[in-house]
């Protein structure tokens, strides 16, 4: 009897249940978190899911989204067959076609743009899913286009570039050896549920926790010794103020600063501009609380910091805010030291797992010659530090056709609702593009604009390679056959490469051959991984990774040091106005005219994570939607009182770019003057309120979490 059969017997006694347990993974959520999933399968259908207790990373845990897996995969609006558009773009009229026909139409459409314009006029784009990206990126390059871009244009990469230019690498928190945890915008309960256990254990052994957030979160309630309730977008000022206090009080690790850093004097001069009272005024935090938190962080070391992927860098001052926070680690001697933050080199799909793979090389080993990528002219720092186009410039380039036209989009998981001024983007796509392909699970707003739509399958219907911290690789097996005529994204790409006769033998051989190339050198093959139903320890993995590499061998920056003053930024053409120091700028300073302040007095922060939602992908999953059926925005009770708003009222949110209708929730957990709303709803899309040029000049990241708006009771509900 196999282990799985024994497990089933223990759970469901009886000889002839006809049920089988199959291990898979849940890929709905954040890629660092894809939890092990036990699928109970009967007659080819999943009848129950549970977390996999034997999974070495998720240990049987599953969140609300994972628990709703069946409701997600068996949604009624799953795309069933390849489709060809027969109505207007956006109208939603399609007819089913065969896979063969679809592939030939795609080949024809893409090649036509290639011939009439150039291969670079085809933009290859991926939404949030990451698992197929090496294959997709290579496909774009083999086709000959320099333009491969993804949701990385708005997710985490601004932080990663800030890390690169400052320290040459990212630094992960080493809670196991820390005495203090600076949970800068840390709320694992909502956005990274598997991380909470580690912080709880840290607290149990006496570790001190500081939480800095714009809302009173579960992390603030359950974990914080000190909670700093900050005004949104003002973190840069807080970090500079903390640095001044650290220097003034002699809490800096001057030995470290002298040996390992560059630009301290200039940084010291900058932080002088941020005395405690001024910082308290900007951030809305009491001076004594800032002092206590700073003292704890700087004197109760080692201290590790949480660096969030989105909360800071979703402000137009976010790149520098993140740099300012990062500088605190060097100032206190905590960077690349045990108990502080230190680099964990990336493994497969950019996850840290302690072994090397060749997927980056696989993606770009056929880098085509060509013009600058989309966005390169506007965001040079982005372009030199990241090998994808900056999708926030796509709308401009499609519209203006400079420096060259974009005429086709080939997308996996295109979601226009991710883009500021969504409706305008859709209108420009409709008007300017000759050809659009979208591959998705569901018939989305964006898919309705495509000429050809292809049905993808979910993680439980496919095999995929996944890596986990601790040194693991997992090659999953389908728990059920792909529903309807859907296929795995990688099979679609590899089959299309054959139909299009692309000059690449590996792609044409298929996913597993490509993977074997990527994991060559890990000491095992896909064939070996297939023998296991669970993640397998990679023989070459070294885990945990040890700190000290940068201190010993030098930082990977122009000066070889941790740079308070960035020489990389100093080298960018001065016309872009980028500051080599992590200076602070008001998060709304492109919207502070007296008229704007009067018309849009509220600070709109969109997309702070909630446990029952992830971007646009589960708002239509009934079980998850039932947890908060109406698109809702939150407002502080004092503001609600002043405006005569009651919990549950319909309200109109407006900005210079548009207006949307939501239900209002009155709360004491956010500050007066702030409106909080979730993104991704079709009927109330907050990104229609955000300007397409409201971008961080360093990286082009949008100011999703800092935009002026107004709120009023919707007319229908007025008495
Ligand atoms: N206002 C605001 N906007 C935001 C944010 C915010 O905080 N505020 N957050 C931003 C961030 S950080 C991110 S990462 C982005 C995410 O951005 P998006 O890319 O918009 O993310 P999703 O909506 O999850 O997924 C995109 C599409 O992929 C489809 N999909 C799911 N699985 C698969 C698959 O296996 N194959 C294929 N082909 N398609 C699949 C989904 O059905 C969906 O239509 O959103 C950004 N947008
Ligand atoms: N449930 C769920 N989990 C997710 C996602 C999801 O959509 N849903 N998305 C995944 C993705 S793509 C990403 S990029 C990550 C993002 O991961 P995080 O960046 O950790 O996500 P957030 O929850 O948006 O931000 C953390 C906290 O920052 C706070 N915050 C917002 N603005 C500010 C600010 O200006 N200053 C400070 N100090 N705090 C602020 C929020 O209130 C929140 O509690 O989450 C991932 N996990
Ligand atoms: Mo993200």
PDB file of C-alpha atoms in Angstrom, residues 114-378:
ATOM      1  CA  UNK A 114       6.516  41.240 -37.433  1.00  0.00           C
ATOM      2  CA  UNK A 115       6.615  41.752 -41.207  1.00  0.00           C
ATOM      3  CA  UNK A 116       4.726  45.050 -41.394  1.00  0.00           C
ATOM      4  CA  UNK A 117       6.459  46.684 -38.417  1.00  0.00           C
ATOM      5  CA  UNK A 118       9.065  44.639 -36.542  1.00  0.00           C
ATOM      6  CA  UNK A 119       9.144  41.781 -34.005  1.00  0.00           C
ATOM      7  CA  UNK A 120       9.497  44.427 -31.254  1.00  0.00           C
ATOM      8  CA  UNK A 121       6.040  45.746 -32.112  1.00  0.00           C
ATOM      9  CA  UNK A 122       4.704  42.580 -30.466  1.00  0.00           C
ATOM     10  CA  UNK A 123       4.629  43.004 -26.674  1.00  0.00           C
ATOM     11  CA  UNK A 124       4.684  39.721 -24.753  1.00  0.00           C
ATOM     12  CA  UNK A 125       3.026  40.206 -21.381  1.00  0.00           C
ATOM     13  CA  UNK A 126       2.318  38.062 -18.346  1.00  0.00           C
ATOM     14  CA  UNK A 127      -0.060  38.772 -15.468  1.00  0.00           C
ATOM     15  CA  UNK A 128       0.604  37.655 -11.903  1.00  0.00           C
ATOM     16  CA  UNK A 129       1.323  33.943 -12.486  1.00  0.00           C
ATOM     17  CA  UNK A 130       5.048  33.224 -12.474  1.00  0.00           C
ATOM     18  CA  UNK A 131       5.465  29.495 -13.002  1.00  0.00           C
ATOM     19  CA  UNK A 132       5.689  29.540 -16.825  1.00  0.00           C
ATOM     20  CA  UNK A 133       7.799  32.667 -17.137  1.00  0.00           C
ATOM     21  CA  UNK A 134      11.175  31.227 -18.223  1.00  0.00           C
ATOM     22  CA  UNK A 135       9.406  29.490 -21.112  1.00  0.00           C
ATOM     23  CA  UNK A 136       7.392  32.579 -22.026  1.00  0.00           C
ATOM     24  CA  UNK A 137      10.346  34.965 -21.801  1.00  0.00           C
ATOM     25  CA  UNK A 138      12.418  32.731 -24.061  1.00  0.00           C
ATOM     26  CA  UNK A 139       9.489  32.402 -26.465  1.00  0.00           C
ATOM     27  CA  UNK A 140       9.378  36.213 -26.809  1.00  0.00           C
ATOM     28  CA  UNK A 141      13.100  36.384 -27.469  1.00  0.00           C
ATOM     29  CA  UNK A 142      13.092  33.511 -29.922  1.00  0.00           C
ATOM     30  CA  UNK A 143      10.268  35.249 -31.778  1.00  0.00           C
ATOM     31  CA  UNK A 144      12.679  38.188 -31.912  1.00  0.00           C
ATOM     32  CA  UNK A 145      11.011  40.771 -29.666  1.00  0.00           C
ATOM     33  CA  UNK A 146      12.907  42.699 -26.968  1.00  0.00           C
ATOM     34  CA  UNK A 147       9.562  43.371 -25.329  1.00  0.00           C
ATOM     35  CA  UNK A 148       8.789  40.907 -22.583  1.00  0.00           C
ATOM     36  CA  UNK A 149       7.041  42.429 -19.579  1.00  0.00           C
ATOM     37  CA  UNK A 150       4.975  41.322 -16.604  1.00  0.00           C
ATOM     38  CA  UNK A 151       3.228  42.446 -13.446  1.00  0.00           C
ATOM     39  CA  UNK A 152       6.776  42.870 -12.105  1.00  0.00           C
ATOM     40  CA  UNK A 153       6.323  46.404 -13.449  1.00  0.00           C
ATOM     41  CA  UNK A 154       4.242  47.044 -10.318  1.00  0.00           C
ATOM     42  CA  UNK A 155       5.205  44.241  -7.929  1.00  0.00           C
ATOM     43  CA  UNK A 156       8.289  44.190  -5.697  1.00  0.00           C
ATOM     44  CA  UNK A 157      10.835  45.058  -8.411  1.00  0.00           C
ATOM     45  CA  UNK A 158      11.058  48.731  -7.399  1.00  0.00           C
ATOM     46  CA  UNK A 159      12.131  47.470  -3.990  1.00  0.00           C
ATOM     47  CA  UNK A 160      14.542  45.009  -5.581  1.00  0.00           C
ATOM     48  CA  UNK A 161      16.169  47.746  -7.687  1.00  0.00           C
ATOM     49  CA  UNK A 162      16.454  49.962  -4.606  1.00  0.00           C
ATOM     50  CA  UNK A 163      18.171  47.033  -2.849  1.00  0.00           C
ATOM     51  CA  UNK A 164      20.461  46.449  -5.831  1.00  0.00           C
ATOM     52  CA  UNK A 165      21.661  50.018  -6.140  1.00  0.00           C
ATOM     53  CA  UNK A 166      22.123  50.413  -2.383  1.00  0.00           C
ATOM     54  CA  UNK A 167      23.480  47.059  -1.246  1.00  0.00           C
ATOM     55  CA  UNK A 168      23.947  45.099  -4.468  1.00  0.00           C
ATOM     56  CA  UNK A 169      21.448  42.503  -3.215  1.00  0.00           C
ATOM     57  CA  UNK A 170      18.283  42.003  -1.197  1.00  0.00           C
ATOM     58  CA  UNK A 171      18.408  41.231   2.504  1.00  0.00           C
ATOM     59  CA  UNK A 172      16.100  38.650   4.094  1.00  0.00           C
ATOM     60  CA  UNK A 173      15.176  38.949   7.745  1.00  0.00           C
ATOM     61  CA  UNK A 174      17.007  36.473  10.004  1.00  0.00           C
ATOM     62  CA  UNK A 175      14.472  36.193  12.806  1.00  0.00           C
ATOM     63  CA  UNK A 176      16.066  33.044  14.176  1.00  0.00           C
ATOM     64  CA  UNK A 177      19.003  35.069  15.523  1.00  0.00           C
ATOM     65  CA  UNK A 178      17.389  38.481  16.065  1.00  0.00           C
ATOM     66  CA  UNK A 179      16.394  40.221  19.280  1.00  0.00           C
ATOM     67  CA  UNK A 180      14.216  42.851  17.624  1.00  0.00           C
ATOM     68  CA  UNK A 181      11.954  42.631  14.598  1.00  0.00           C
ATOM     69  CA  UNK A 182      11.164  45.883  12.843  1.00  0.00           C
ATOM     70  CA  UNK A 183       7.937  44.872  11.104  1.00  0.00           C
ATOM     71  CA  UNK A 184       7.855  47.758   8.677  1.00  0.00           C
ATOM     72  CA  UNK A 185       4.451  47.349   7.045  1.00  0.00           C
ATOM     73  CA  UNK A 186       4.384  43.731   8.145  1.00  0.00           C
ATOM     74  CA  UNK A 187       0.993  42.102   8.329  1.00  0.00           C
ATOM     75  CA  UNK A 188       1.640  38.464   7.582  1.00  0.00           C
ATOM     76  CA  UNK A 189      -1.848  37.523   8.776  1.00  0.00           C
ATOM     77  CA  UNK A 190      -3.306  39.007   5.604  1.00  0.00           C
ATOM     78  CA  UNK A 191      -0.572  38.826   2.976  1.00  0.00           C
ATOM     79  CA  UNK A 192       1.862  36.030   3.940  1.00  0.00           C
ATOM     80  CA  UNK A 193       0.096  33.716   6.336  1.00  0.00           C
ATOM     81  CA  UNK A 194       2.878  31.110   6.474  1.00  0.00           C
ATOM     82  CA  UNK A 195       5.288  33.728   7.852  1.00  0.00           C
ATOM     83  CA  UNK A 196       3.291  34.425  11.013  1.00  0.00           C
ATOM     84  CA  UNK A 197       4.403  31.242  12.772  1.00  0.00           C
ATOM     85  CA  UNK A 198       8.056  32.386  12.672  1.00  0.00           C
ATOM     86  CA  UNK A 199       7.244  35.761  14.218  1.00  0.00           C
ATOM     87  CA  UNK A 200       5.164  34.083  16.922  1.00  0.00           C
ATOM     88  CA  UNK A 201       8.030  31.746  17.781  1.00  0.00           C
ATOM     89  CA  UNK A 202      10.381  34.741  17.844  1.00  0.00           C
ATOM     90  CA  UNK A 203       8.091  36.488  20.320  1.00  0.00           C
ATOM     91  CA  UNK A 204       7.783  33.404  22.474  1.00  0.00           C
ATOM     92  CA  UNK A 205      11.530  33.347  22.963  1.00  0.00           C
ATOM     93  CA  UNK A 206      11.453  36.994  24.089  1.00  0.00           C
ATOM     94  CA  UNK A 207      11.981  38.872  20.801  1.00  0.00           C
ATOM     95  CA  UNK A 208      10.624  42.412  20.617  1.00  0.00           C
ATOM     96  CA  UNK A 209       8.369  43.494  17.775  1.00  0.00           C
ATOM     97  CA  UNK A 210       7.767  46.945  16.300  1.00  0.00           C
ATOM     98  CA  UNK A 211       4.960  47.236  13.731  1.00  0.00           C
ATOM     99  CA  UNK A 212       4.628  50.269  11.459  1.00  0.00           C
ATOM    100  CA  UNK A 213       1.386  50.376   9.510  1.00  0.00           C
ATOM    101  CA  UNK A 214      -1.308  52.721   8.264  1.00  0.00           C
ATOM    102  CA  UNK A 215      -3.990  50.451   9.704  1.00  0.00           C
ATOM    103  CA  UNK A 216      -4.395  48.732  13.020  1.00  0.00           C
ATOM    104  CA  UNK A 217      -3.811  45.200  11.736  1.00  0.00           C
ATOM    105  CA  UNK A 218      -3.860  41.734  13.299  1.00  0.00           C
ATOM    106  CA  UNK A 219      -0.040  41.952  13.401  1.00  0.00           C
ATOM    107  CA  UNK A 220      -0.282  45.227  15.326  1.00  0.00           C
ATOM    108  CA  UNK A 221      -2.765  43.651  17.732  1.00  0.00           C
ATOM    109  CA  UNK A 222      -1.213  40.221  18.223  1.00  0.00           C
ATOM    110  CA  UNK A 223       2.502  40.798  17.812  1.00  0.00           C
ATOM    111  CA  UNK A 224       3.525  44.394  18.446  1.00  0.00           C
ATOM    112  CA  UNK A 225       5.357  45.625  21.534  1.00  0.00           C
ATOM    113  CA  UNK A 226       5.342  49.031  19.863  1.00  0.00           C
ATOM    114  CA  UNK A 227       2.860  49.967  17.128  1.00  0.00           C
ATOM    115  CA  UNK A 228       3.485  53.105  15.081  1.00  0.00           C
ATOM    116  CA  UNK A 229       0.278  54.111  13.317  1.00  0.00           C
ATOM    117  CA  UNK A 230       1.735  56.130  10.463  1.00  0.00           C
ATOM    118  CA  UNK A 231       0.208  58.498   7.901  1.00  0.00           C
ATOM    119  CA  UNK A 232       0.346  56.714   4.532  1.00  0.00           C
ATOM    120  CA  UNK A 233       3.279  57.433   2.271  1.00  0.00           C
ATOM    121  CA  UNK A 234       5.341  59.173   4.955  1.00  0.00           C
ATOM    122  CA  UNK A 235       7.667  56.244   5.764  1.00  0.00           C
ATOM    123  CA  UNK A 236      10.656  57.892   4.068  1.00  0.00           C
ATOM    124  CA  UNK A 237      10.449  60.825   6.475  1.00  0.00           C
ATOM    125  CA  UNK A 238      10.129  58.461   9.440  1.00  0.00           C
ATOM    126  CA  UNK A 239      13.197  56.474   8.383  1.00  0.00           C
ATOM    127  CA  UNK A 240      15.282  59.631   7.930  1.00  0.00           C
ATOM    128  CA  UNK A 241      14.088  60.902  11.316  1.00  0.00           C
ATOM    129  CA  UNK A 242      15.011  57.598  12.942  1.00  0.00           C
ATOM    130  CA  UNK A 243      18.460  57.810  11.347  1.00  0.00           C
ATOM    131  CA  UNK A 244      18.970  61.259  12.812  1.00  0.00           C
ATOM    132  CA  UNK A 245      18.002  60.004  16.284  1.00  0.00           C
ATOM    133  CA  UNK A 246      20.340  57.015  15.940  1.00  0.00           C
ATOM    134  CA  UNK A 247      23.280  59.221  14.994  1.00  0.00           C
ATOM    135  CA  UNK A 248      22.494  61.891  17.610  1.00  0.00           C
ATOM    136  CA  UNK A 249      22.231  59.402  20.428  1.00  0.00           C
ATOM    137  CA  UNK A 250      25.389  57.511  19.556  1.00  0.00           C
ATOM    138  CA  UNK A 251      23.424  54.336  18.679  1.00  0.00           C
ATOM    139  CA  UNK A 252      24.987  53.979  15.217  1.00  0.00           C
ATOM    140  CA  UNK A 253      27.530  51.208  14.618  1.00  0.00           C
ATOM    141  CA  UNK A 254      30.288  53.542  13.459  1.00  0.00           C
ATOM    142  CA  UNK A 255      32.753  50.724  13.046  1.00  0.00           C
ATOM    143  CA  UNK A 256      30.449  49.123  10.479  1.00  0.00           C
ATOM    144  CA  UNK A 257      29.691  52.481   8.852  1.00  0.00           C
ATOM    145  CA  UNK A 258      33.388  53.258   8.394  1.00  0.00           C
ATOM    146  CA  UNK A 259      34.366  49.822   7.088  1.00  0.00           C
ATOM    147  CA  UNK A 260      31.444  48.890   4.910  1.00  0.00           C
ATOM    148  CA  UNK A 261      29.507  51.957   3.761  1.00  0.00           C
ATOM    149  CA  UNK A 262      29.837  54.817   1.295  1.00  0.00           C
ATOM    150  CA  UNK A 263      28.414  58.355   1.445  1.00  0.00           C
ATOM    151  CA  UNK A 264      27.819  58.591   5.198  1.00  0.00           C
ATOM    152  CA  UNK A 265      28.621  62.300   5.502  1.00  0.00           C
ATOM    153  CA  UNK A 266      26.132  63.273   2.776  1.00  0.00           C
ATOM    154  CA  UNK A 267      23.513  61.009   4.353  1.00  0.00           C
ATOM    155  CA  UNK A 268      24.182  62.517   7.780  1.00  0.00           C
ATOM    156  CA  UNK A 269      23.628  65.994   6.344  1.00  0.00           C
ATOM    157  CA  UNK A 270      20.352  64.850   4.747  1.00  0.00           C
ATOM    158  CA  UNK A 271      18.960  63.347   7.959  1.00  0.00           C
ATOM    159  CA  UNK A 272      19.679  66.582   9.844  1.00  0.00           C
ATOM    160  CA  UNK A 273      16.669  67.970   7.984  1.00  0.00           C
ATOM    161  CA  UNK A 274      14.431  65.536   9.901  1.00  0.00           C
ATOM    162  CA  UNK A 275      14.258  66.485  13.586  1.00  0.00           C
ATOM    163  CA  UNK A 276      11.794  64.588  15.763  1.00  0.00           C
ATOM    164  CA  UNK A 277       9.046  67.234  15.897  1.00  0.00           C
ATOM    165  CA  UNK A 278       9.032  67.696  12.159  1.00  0.00           C
ATOM    166  CA  UNK A 279       8.917  63.935  11.582  1.00  0.00           C
ATOM    167  CA  UNK A 280       6.116  63.610  14.106  1.00  0.00           C
ATOM    168  CA  UNK A 281       4.177  66.274  12.203  1.00  0.00           C
ATOM    169  CA  UNK A 282       4.633  64.520   8.852  1.00  0.00           C
ATOM    170  CA  UNK A 283       3.992  60.972  10.040  1.00  0.00           C
ATOM    171  CA  UNK A 284       1.286  61.650  12.622  1.00  0.00           C
ATOM    172  CA  UNK A 285       3.150  59.575  15.229  1.00  0.00           C
ATOM    173  CA  UNK A 286       3.894  60.947  18.724  1.00  0.00           C
ATOM    174  CA  UNK A 287       7.562  61.986  19.173  1.00  0.00           C
ATOM    175  CA  UNK A 288       7.953  59.760  22.236  1.00  0.00           C
ATOM    176  CA  UNK A 289       6.730  56.712  20.303  1.00  0.00           C
ATOM    177  CA  UNK A 290       9.197  57.367  17.473  1.00  0.00           C
ATOM    178  CA  UNK A 291      11.948  57.732  20.064  1.00  0.00           C
ATOM    179  CA  UNK A 292      11.053  54.506  21.892  1.00  0.00           C
ATOM    180  CA  UNK A 293      10.795  52.473  18.691  1.00  0.00           C
ATOM    181  CA  UNK A 294      14.090  53.851  17.375  1.00  0.00           C
ATOM    182  CA  UNK A 295      15.856  53.148  20.664  1.00  0.00           C
ATOM    183  CA  UNK A 296      14.555  49.584  20.774  1.00  0.00           C
ATOM    184  CA  UNK A 297      15.573  48.909  17.174  1.00  0.00           C
ATOM    185  CA  UNK A 298      19.019  50.462  17.516  1.00  0.00           C
ATOM    186  CA  UNK A 299      20.003  49.257  20.988  1.00  0.00           C
ATOM    187  CA  UNK A 300      18.329  45.844  21.307  1.00  0.00           C
ATOM    188  CA  UNK A 301      20.081  44.207  18.356  1.00  0.00           C
ATOM    189  CA  UNK A 302      20.643  42.251  16.350  1.00  0.00           C
ATOM    190  CA  UNK A 303      17.557  43.615  14.624  1.00  0.00           C
ATOM    191  CA  UNK A 304      15.964  42.404  11.425  1.00  0.00           C
ATOM    192  CA  UNK A 305      13.575  44.403   9.308  1.00  0.00           C
ATOM    193  CA  UNK A 306      10.614  43.359   7.165  1.00  0.00           C
ATOM    194  CA  UNK A 307      10.828  44.912   3.717  1.00  0.00           C
ATOM    195  CA  UNK A 308       7.494  44.790   1.967  1.00  0.00           C
ATOM    196  CA  UNK A 309       7.053  44.065  -1.721  1.00  0.00           C
ATOM    197  CA  UNK A 310       4.383  46.637  -2.262  1.00  0.00           C
ATOM    198  CA  UNK A 311       3.298  48.831   0.630  1.00  0.00           C
ATOM    199  CA  UNK A 312       6.080  51.427   0.346  1.00  0.00           C
ATOM    200  CA  UNK A 313       6.866  51.186  -3.349  1.00  0.00           C
ATOM    201  CA  UNK A 314       3.228  51.733  -4.310  1.00  0.00           C
ATOM    202  CA  UNK A 315       3.745  55.435  -3.558  1.00  0.00           C
ATOM    203  CA  UNK A 316       5.426  57.811  -6.011  1.00  0.00           C
ATOM    204  CA  UNK A 317       8.087  58.430  -3.339  1.00  0.00           C
ATOM    205  CA  UNK A 318       8.369  54.698  -2.624  1.00  0.00           C
ATOM    206  CA  UNK A 319      11.723  53.842  -4.160  1.00  0.00           C
ATOM    207  CA  UNK A 320      13.474  56.354  -1.928  1.00  0.00           C
ATOM    208  CA  UNK A 321      11.323  55.480   1.069  1.00  0.00           C
ATOM    209  CA  UNK A 322      12.490  51.897   0.778  1.00  0.00           C
ATOM    210  CA  UNK A 323      16.110  53.024   0.431  1.00  0.00           C
ATOM    211  CA  UNK A 324      15.738  55.175   3.542  1.00  0.00           C
ATOM    212  CA  UNK A 325      14.398  52.199   5.514  1.00  0.00           C
ATOM    213  CA  UNK A 326      17.142  49.936   4.189  1.00  0.00           C
ATOM    214  CA  UNK A 327      19.831  52.431   5.237  1.00  0.00           C
ATOM    215  CA  UNK A 328      18.791  51.943   8.875  1.00  0.00           C
ATOM    216  CA  UNK A 329      20.103  48.369   8.715  1.00  0.00           C
ATOM    217  CA  UNK A 330      23.572  49.509   7.643  1.00  0.00           C
ATOM    218  CA  UNK A 331      23.591  52.409  10.080  1.00  0.00           C
ATOM    219  CA  UNK A 332      23.050  49.978  12.964  1.00  0.00           C
ATOM    220  CA  UNK A 333      25.420  47.314  11.605  1.00  0.00           C
ATOM    221  CA  UNK A 334      22.621  44.861  10.880  1.00  0.00           C
ATOM    222  CA  UNK A 335      23.088  44.311   7.154  1.00  0.00           C
ATOM    223  CA  UNK A 336      24.682  40.989   6.187  1.00  0.00           C
ATOM    224  CA  UNK A 337      24.988  39.968   9.833  1.00  0.00           C
ATOM    225  CA  UNK A 338      23.291  37.109  11.713  1.00  0.00           C
ATOM    226  CA  UNK A 339      20.064  38.336  13.296  1.00  0.00           C
ATOM    227  CA  UNK A 340      19.861  41.240  10.854  1.00  0.00           C
ATOM    228  CA  UNK A 341      19.127  41.041   7.120  1.00  0.00           C
ATOM    229  CA  UNK A 342      21.315  39.168   4.690  1.00  0.00           C
ATOM    230  CA  UNK A 343      21.218  37.949   1.105  1.00  0.00           C
ATOM    231  CA  UNK A 344      19.705  34.617   0.217  1.00  0.00           C
ATOM    232  CA  UNK A 345      20.646  34.133  -3.421  1.00  0.00           C
ATOM    233  CA  UNK A 346      17.785  33.391  -5.778  1.00  0.00           C
ATOM    234  CA  UNK A 347      17.080  29.860  -6.970  1.00  0.00           C
ATOM    235  CA  UNK A 348      14.457  28.700  -9.464  1.00  0.00           C
ATOM    236  CA  UNK A 349      11.890  31.385 -10.363  1.00  0.00           C
ATOM    237  CA  UNK A 350      13.707  33.927  -8.196  1.00  0.00           C
ATOM    238  CA  UNK A 351      12.728  32.189  -4.930  1.00  0.00           C
ATOM    239  CA  UNK A 352      15.444  31.716  -2.316  1.00  0.00           C
ATOM    240  CA  UNK A 353      16.087  28.029  -1.809  1.00  0.00           C
ATOM    241  CA  UNK A 354      19.852  27.636  -1.426  1.00  0.00           C
ATOM    242  CA  UNK A 355      20.771  26.099  -4.784  1.00  0.00           C
ATOM    243  CA  UNK A 356      21.562  27.404  -8.249  1.00  0.00           C
ATOM    244  CA  UNK A 357      19.434  26.881 -11.349  1.00  0.00           C
ATOM    245  CA  UNK A 358      19.843  28.184 -14.885  1.00  0.00           C
ATOM    246  CA  UNK A 359      16.362  29.623 -15.456  1.00  0.00           C
ATOM    247  CA  UNK A 360      17.591  33.225 -15.787  1.00  0.00           C
ATOM    248  CA  UNK A 361      20.050  32.117 -18.436  1.00  0.00           C
ATOM    249  CA  UNK A 362      17.337  30.035 -20.085  1.00  0.00           C
ATOM    250  CA  UNK A 363      15.027  33.065 -20.353  1.00  0.00           C
ATOM    251  CA  UNK A 364      17.509  35.373 -21.977  1.00  0.00           C
ATOM    252  CA  UNK A 365      20.108  33.228 -23.688  1.00  0.00           C
ATOM    253  CA  UNK A 366      18.614  34.331 -27.022  1.00  0.00           C
ATOM    254  CA  UNK A 367      18.507  38.078 -26.269  1.00  0.00           C
ATOM    255  CA  UNK A 368      17.560  39.714 -29.612  1.00  0.00           C
ATOM    256  CA  UNK A 369      19.227  42.814 -30.959  1.00  0.00           C
ATOM    257  CA  UNK A 370      16.813  45.650 -31.178  1.00  0.00           C
ATOM    258  CA  UNK A 371      15.597  49.022 -30.044  1.00  0.00           C
ATOM    259  CA  UNK A 372      15.129  50.023 -26.423  1.00  0.00           C
ATOM    260  CA  UNK A 373      12.409  48.185 -24.546  1.00  0.00           C
ATOM    261  CA  UNK A 374       9.079  49.890 -23.785  1.00  0.00           C
ATOM    262  CA  UNK A 375       9.643  52.398 -20.950  1.00  0.00           C
ATOM    263  CA  UNK A 376      13.429  52.531 -21.315  1.00  0.00           C
ATOM    264  CA  UNK A 377      13.461  56.154 -22.442  1.00  0.00           C
ATOM    265  CA  UNK A 378      11.366  57.253 -19.499  1.00  0.00           C
TER     266      UNK A 378
END
